[in-house]
Short mmCIF file of C-alpha atoms in Angstrom, two decimals:
data_model
loop_
_atom_site.label_atom_id
_atom_site.label_comp_id
_atom_site.label_asym_id
_atom_site.label_seq_id
_atom_site.Cartn_x
_atom_site.Cartn_y
_atom_site.Cartn_z
CA MET I 25 -44.21 -90.79 43.05
CA LYS I 26 -46.28 -89.56 40.14
CA LEU I 27 -45.51 -87.47 37.10
CA GLY I 28 -45.84 -83.89 38.35
CA ARG I 29 -46.55 -80.60 36.61
CA LEU I 30 -44.40 -79.86 33.60
CA ASN I 31 -42.93 -76.74 35.20
CA HIS I 32 -40.89 -75.75 32.16
CA VAL I 33 -39.02 -76.80 29.07
CA GLY I 34 -35.39 -75.70 29.24
CA VAL I 35 -34.20 -74.25 25.94
CA ALA I 36 -30.50 -73.53 25.50
CA THR I 37 -29.58 -70.46 23.50
CA PRO I 38 -26.38 -68.66 22.60
CA SER I 39 -28.18 -65.39 23.42
CA ILE I 40 -31.19 -64.88 25.67
CA GLU I 41 -31.62 -61.41 24.19
CA ARG I 42 -31.85 -62.80 20.67
CA SER I 43 -34.24 -65.55 21.79
CA LEU I 44 -36.46 -62.98 23.51
CA GLU I 45 -36.55 -61.03 20.25
CA THR I 46 -37.67 -64.19 18.48
CA TYR I 47 -40.47 -64.93 20.98
CA LYS I 48 -41.56 -61.32 20.77
CA ALA I 49 -41.46 -61.17 16.97
CA MET I 50 -43.15 -64.54 16.44
CA PHE I 51 -45.67 -64.66 19.31
CA GLY I 52 -45.73 -61.16 20.76
CA ALA I 53 -44.49 -62.83 23.97
CA GLU I 54 -42.72 -60.85 26.70
CA PRO I 55 -40.34 -62.36 29.27
CA ALA I 56 -41.85 -63.19 32.66
CA GLY I 57 -39.09 -61.14 34.28
CA GLU I 58 -35.55 -59.92 33.75
CA PRO I 59 -32.80 -62.43 32.88
CA PHE I 60 -30.72 -63.41 35.91
CA ASP I 61 -27.57 -65.39 36.66
CA LEU I 62 -27.69 -68.80 38.30
CA PRO I 63 -23.98 -69.25 39.10
CA ALA I 64 -24.47 -72.59 40.89
CA GLN I 65 -25.66 -74.06 37.60
CA GLY I 66 -23.44 -72.04 35.29
CA VAL I 67 -26.30 -70.49 33.36
CA ARG I 68 -28.07 -67.21 32.81
CA VAL I 69 -31.83 -67.69 32.84
CA CYS I 70 -34.99 -66.01 31.60
CA PHE I 71 -38.53 -67.39 31.62
CA VAL I 72 -41.27 -66.89 29.06
CA ASP I 73 -44.76 -67.83 30.27
CA THR I 74 -47.33 -69.94 28.50
CA PRO I 75 -50.79 -70.09 30.10
CA ASN I 76 -49.98 -73.46 31.70
CA SER I 77 -46.18 -73.74 31.82
CA GLN I 78 -42.98 -71.91 30.95
CA ILE I 79 -40.09 -71.88 28.52
CA GLU I 80 -36.82 -71.45 30.40
CA LEU I 81 -34.22 -69.80 28.19
CA ILE I 82 -30.71 -70.67 29.36
CA GLU I 83 -27.47 -69.12 28.15
CA PRO I 84 -23.94 -70.16 29.18
CA LEU I 85 -22.58 -68.33 32.21
CA GLY I 86 -18.81 -68.67 31.99
CA GLU I 87 -16.63 -70.98 29.92
CA THR I 88 -17.22 -73.99 32.13
CA SER I 89 -20.99 -73.76 31.79
CA PRO I 90 -22.54 -77.22 31.43
CA ILE I 91 -24.40 -76.05 28.32
CA VAL I 92 -21.30 -74.99 26.34
CA LYS I 93 -20.98 -78.47 24.88
CA PHE I 94 -24.68 -78.62 24.01
CA LEU I 95 -24.35 -75.34 22.11
CA GLU I 96 -21.27 -76.59 20.25
CA LYS I 97 -23.44 -79.42 18.96
CA ASN I 98 -26.47 -77.16 18.50
CA PRO I 99 -25.14 -73.68 17.66
CA ALA I 100 -28.60 -72.20 17.12
CA GLY I 101 -29.79 -73.53 20.47
CA GLY I 102 -32.47 -76.14 21.13
CA GLN I 103 -34.47 -78.11 23.66
CA HIS I 104 -32.14 -78.93 26.54
CA HIS I 105 -34.21 -80.41 29.38
CA VAL I 106 -37.70 -80.81 30.79
CA CYS I 107 -38.59 -80.05 34.40
CA PHE I 108 -41.28 -81.83 36.40
CA GLU I 109 -42.42 -80.67 39.82
CA VAL I 110 -42.27 -82.88 42.90
CA GLU I 111 -43.76 -82.21 46.33
CA ASP I 112 -40.68 -83.16 48.33
CA ILE I 113 -37.24 -83.03 46.72
CA ALA I 114 -35.54 -85.22 49.34
CA ALA I 115 -38.20 -87.90 48.97
CA ALA I 116 -37.90 -87.67 45.18
CA ARG I 117 -34.13 -88.03 45.34
CA ALA I 118 -34.42 -91.09 47.58
CA HIS I 119 -37.05 -92.52 45.22
CA PHE I 120 -34.88 -92.18 42.12
CA GLU I 121 -31.77 -93.38 43.94
CA GLY I 122 -33.78 -96.43 44.95
CA LYS I 123 -34.59 -96.99 41.27
CA GLY I 124 -30.87 -96.96 40.47
CA ALA I 125 -31.23 -93.80 38.37
CA ARG I 126 -28.09 -91.75 37.80
CA ILE I 127 -28.45 -88.35 39.44
CA LEU I 128 -26.24 -85.57 38.13
CA GLY I 129 -24.61 -83.79 41.03
CA PRO I 130 -26.03 -82.56 44.29
CA THR I 131 -29.46 -81.13 44.99
CA ARG I 132 -29.20 -77.38 44.39
CA ILE I 133 -31.39 -74.31 44.48
CA GLY I 134 -32.93 -73.86 41.04
CA ALA I 135 -34.22 -70.94 39.02
CA HIS I 136 -37.50 -70.77 40.96
CA GLY I 137 -35.74 -70.70 44.34
CA THR I 138 -36.64 -74.27 45.32
CA PRO I 139 -34.33 -77.30 45.38
CA VAL I 140 -33.77 -79.26 42.16
CA PHE I 141 -31.72 -82.14 40.82
CA PHE I 142 -31.20 -83.68 37.39
CA LEU I 143 -31.63 -87.25 36.17
CA HIS I 144 -29.19 -88.51 33.54
CA PRO I 145 -30.80 -88.58 30.08
CA LYS I 146 -29.76 -92.22 29.68
CA ASP I 147 -32.22 -93.14 32.41
CA MET I 148 -35.08 -91.12 30.89
CA GLY I 149 -35.13 -92.09 27.21
CA GLY I 150 -32.53 -89.54 26.17
CA VAL I 151 -34.25 -86.63 27.91
CA LEU I 152 -32.29 -84.68 30.52
CA THR I 153 -34.89 -84.41 33.29
CA GLU I 154 -34.97 -81.91 36.12
CA LEU I 155 -36.99 -82.56 39.25
CA MET I 156 -37.96 -79.40 41.08
CA GLU I 157 -39.75 -78.95 44.39
CA THR I 158 -43.00 -77.07 43.79
CA PRO I 159 -42.76 -73.45 44.90
CA ALA I 160 -44.99 -72.58 47.87
CA HIS I 161 -46.94 -69.80 46.10
CA MET X 113 -51.02 -63.87 18.36
CA LYS X 114 -49.85 -64.81 21.83
CA LEU X 115 -47.93 -67.74 23.19
CA GLY X 116 -50.59 -70.39 23.78
CA ARG X 117 -50.78 -73.39 26.08
CA LEU X 118 -47.83 -75.73 25.94
CA ASN X 119 -49.95 -78.63 24.74
CA HIS X 120 -47.12 -81.14 24.78
CA VAL X 121 -43.43 -81.84 24.47
CA GLY X 122 -42.72 -84.28 21.65
CA VAL X 123 -40.17 -86.91 22.64
CA ALA X 124 -38.78 -89.20 19.95
CA THR X 125 -38.10 -92.77 20.96
CA PRO X 126 -36.97 -95.93 19.19
CA SER X 127 -39.67 -97.79 21.14
CA ILE X 128 -42.84 -96.37 22.67
CA GLU X 129 -43.22 -99.59 24.65
CA ARG X 130 -39.80 -99.21 26.21
CA SER X 131 -40.40 -95.51 26.95
CA LEU X 132 -43.70 -96.35 28.63
CA GLU X 133 -41.86 -98.87 30.79
CA THR X 134 -39.43 -96.09 31.77
CA TYR X 135 -42.20 -93.63 32.69
CA LYS X 136 -43.94 -96.37 34.65
CA ALA X 137 -40.79 -97.52 36.45
CA MET X 138 -39.53 -94.01 37.25
CA PHE X 139 -42.77 -92.11 37.91
CA GLY X 140 -45.49 -94.73 38.17
CA ALA X 141 -47.01 -92.99 35.13
CA GLU X 142 -49.48 -94.73 32.84
CA PRO X 143 -50.15 -93.76 29.21
CA ALA X 144 -53.17 -91.51 28.61
CA GLY X 145 -54.40 -94.05 26.02
CA GLU X 146 -53.21 -96.75 23.67
CA PRO X 147 -50.45 -95.95 21.15
CA PHE X 148 -51.82 -95.19 17.68
CA ASP X 149 -50.50 -94.61 14.17
CA LEU X 150 -50.47 -91.17 12.58
CA PRO X 151 -49.63 -92.14 8.99
CA ALA X 152 -49.88 -88.56 7.65
CA GLN X 153 -46.93 -87.64 9.85
CA GLY X 154 -45.07 -90.94 9.66
CA VAL X 155 -45.14 -91.56 13.40
CA ARG X 156 -46.69 -93.82 16.00
CA VAL X 157 -47.85 -91.80 18.99
CA CYS X 158 -48.66 -92.24 22.66
CA PHE X 159 -49.35 -89.54 25.26
CA VAL X 160 -48.40 -89.50 28.92
CA ASP X 161 -50.26 -86.89 31.00
CA THR X 162 -48.80 -84.44 33.44
CA PRO X 163 -51.30 -82.42 35.51
CA ASN X 164 -50.93 -79.42 33.17
CA SER X 165 -49.56 -80.77 29.88
CA GLN X 166 -48.46 -83.92 28.10
CA ILE X 167 -45.42 -85.80 26.91
CA GLU X 168 -46.00 -87.07 23.37
CA LEU X 169 -43.93 -90.16 22.70
CA ILE X 170 -43.30 -90.58 18.98
CA GLU X 171 -41.80 -93.61 17.27
CA PRO X 172 -40.96 -93.92 13.56
CA LEU X 173 -43.77 -95.32 11.41
CA GLY X 174 -42.10 -96.69 8.30
CA GLU X 175 -38.62 -96.15 6.89
CA THR X 176 -39.40 -92.70 5.52
CA SER X 177 -40.55 -91.39 8.88
CA PRO X 178 -39.33 -87.83 9.45
CA ILE X 179 -37.91 -88.85 12.82
CA VAL X 180 -35.61 -91.61 11.48
CA LYS X 181 -32.79 -89.11 11.02
CA PHE X 182 -33.32 -87.64 14.49
CA LEU X 183 -33.01 -91.11 16.00
CA GLU X 184 -29.86 -91.82 14.01
CA LYS X 185 -28.32 -88.80 15.72
CA ASN X 186 -29.98 -89.60 19.07
CA PRO X 187 -30.28 -93.38 19.25
CA ALA X 188 -31.69 -93.35 22.79
CA GLY X 189 -34.33 -90.81 21.80
CA GLY X 190 -34.74 -87.26 23.05
CA GLN X 191 -36.74 -84.06 22.93
CA HIS X 192 -37.96 -83.54 19.38
CA HIS X 193 -40.43 -80.64 19.38
CA VAL X 194 -42.69 -78.45 21.49
CA CYS X 195 -46.33 -77.80 20.66
CA PHE X 196 -48.20 -74.60 21.47
CA GLU X 197 -51.96 -74.25 21.06
CA VAL X 198 -53.54 -71.59 18.85
CA GLU X 199 -57.20 -70.66 18.60
CA ASP X 200 -57.38 -70.62 14.80
CA ILE X 201 -54.87 -72.59 12.76
CA ALA X 202 -55.53 -70.73 9.49
CA ALA X 203 -55.04 -67.37 11.18
CA ALA X 204 -51.86 -68.67 12.85
CA ARG X 205 -50.50 -69.92 9.54
CA ALA X 206 -51.18 -66.56 7.89
CA HIS X 207 -49.56 -64.83 10.87
CA PHE X 208 -46.34 -66.84 10.66
CA GLU X 209 -46.23 -66.65 6.85
CA GLY X 210 -46.50 -62.90 7.25
CA LYS X 211 -43.49 -63.03 9.59
CA GLY X 212 -41.50 -64.82 6.90
CA ALA X 213 -41.22 -67.95 9.02
CA ARG X 214 -40.50 -71.19 7.21
CA ILE X 215 -43.43 -73.57 7.62
CA LEU X 216 -42.72 -77.26 7.14
CA GLY X 217 -45.31 -78.74 4.81
CA PRO X 218 -49.06 -78.37 4.72
CA THR X 219 -51.46 -77.97 7.63
CA ARG X 220 -52.45 -81.49 8.67
CA ILE X 221 -54.59 -83.22 11.24
CA GLY X 222 -52.47 -83.86 14.32
CA ALA X 223 -52.48 -86.36 17.13
CA HIS X 224 -55.33 -84.63 18.96
CA GLY X 225 -57.57 -84.55 15.87
CA THR X 226 -57.18 -80.83 15.21
CA PRO X 227 -55.13 -79.15 12.46
CA VAL X 228 -51.44 -78.52 13.06
CA PHE X 229 -48.36 -77.23 11.26
CA PHE X 230 -44.67 -77.00 12.10
CA LEU X 231 -42.29 -74.03 12.14
CA HIS X 232 -38.70 -74.64 11.05
CA PRO X 233 -36.36 -74.81 14.07
CA LYS X 234 -34.12 -72.20 12.44
CA ASP X 235 -36.87 -69.63 12.91
CA MET X 236 -37.48 -70.57 16.57
CA GLY X 237 -34.02 -70.68 18.16
CA GLY X 238 -33.30 -74.28 17.16
CA VAL X 239 -36.61 -75.60 18.51
CA LEU X 240 -38.91 -77.45 16.12
CA THR X 241 -42.25 -75.85 17.00
CA GLU X 242 -45.69 -77.27 16.34
CA LEU X 243 -48.75 -75.03 16.32
CA MET X 244 -51.96 -76.90 17.05
CA GLU X 245 -55.53 -75.69 17.04
CA THR X 246 -56.97 -76.08 20.54
CA PRO X 247 -59.35 -79.06 20.73
CA ALA X 248 -63.00 -78.10 21.34
CA HIS X 249 -63.43 -80.14 24.55
#
């Protein structure tokens, strides 16, 4: 195990559209693609590219979205998680389970189409941490 | 203006030493260098490298540190800011002033030895955003 690429910073927002307006107005930045729903994770997602990484804008999808509570505490939105790439998600999961880390739910398909899981922030210095298998391309 | 490299994610911690132990235990990650004081910003700093970016661990330096309040709200630590690179800090400052963005304090020398300033989170979707002139190397 090593610390992999910082694939993205997840930023929760009450409105992807409004956040995209902000990135456009402030940086002239365009989204990397259209927003799309990720029902398995209860979020709507849109990426904004930086030359070396991405900002992942996430908006609640449905009332039971896991980010509803975060947005109640942070109504304007804010930094929600960081995502590091791993070569092999099953090996990474076994690794962190072996460390006694709390893993939040099952391994699922993430926003880049590869499997992901989340480590509890209490085991990563208060930072909700996503591990994501590196896409093939 | 364009969205520059995501130079680092700033992560506040009550103890850099303890955070380094976490990164080592969980990822086998070593710090990029020794922790050092940044008195102008009231923080002690240590970087951990990812292949494409960095995590900047920041710990309060003194009782008036600007991150004391953040840690009162988030005692375990957590994501504090993101930092994007810009080519020319003076031009970037003029750009954001022209946009009516609230800039927090003067342009100062940051942790990488180049000038930086911070945008108010209210103008960036709840995300405290550092702009940093790209280092020459």
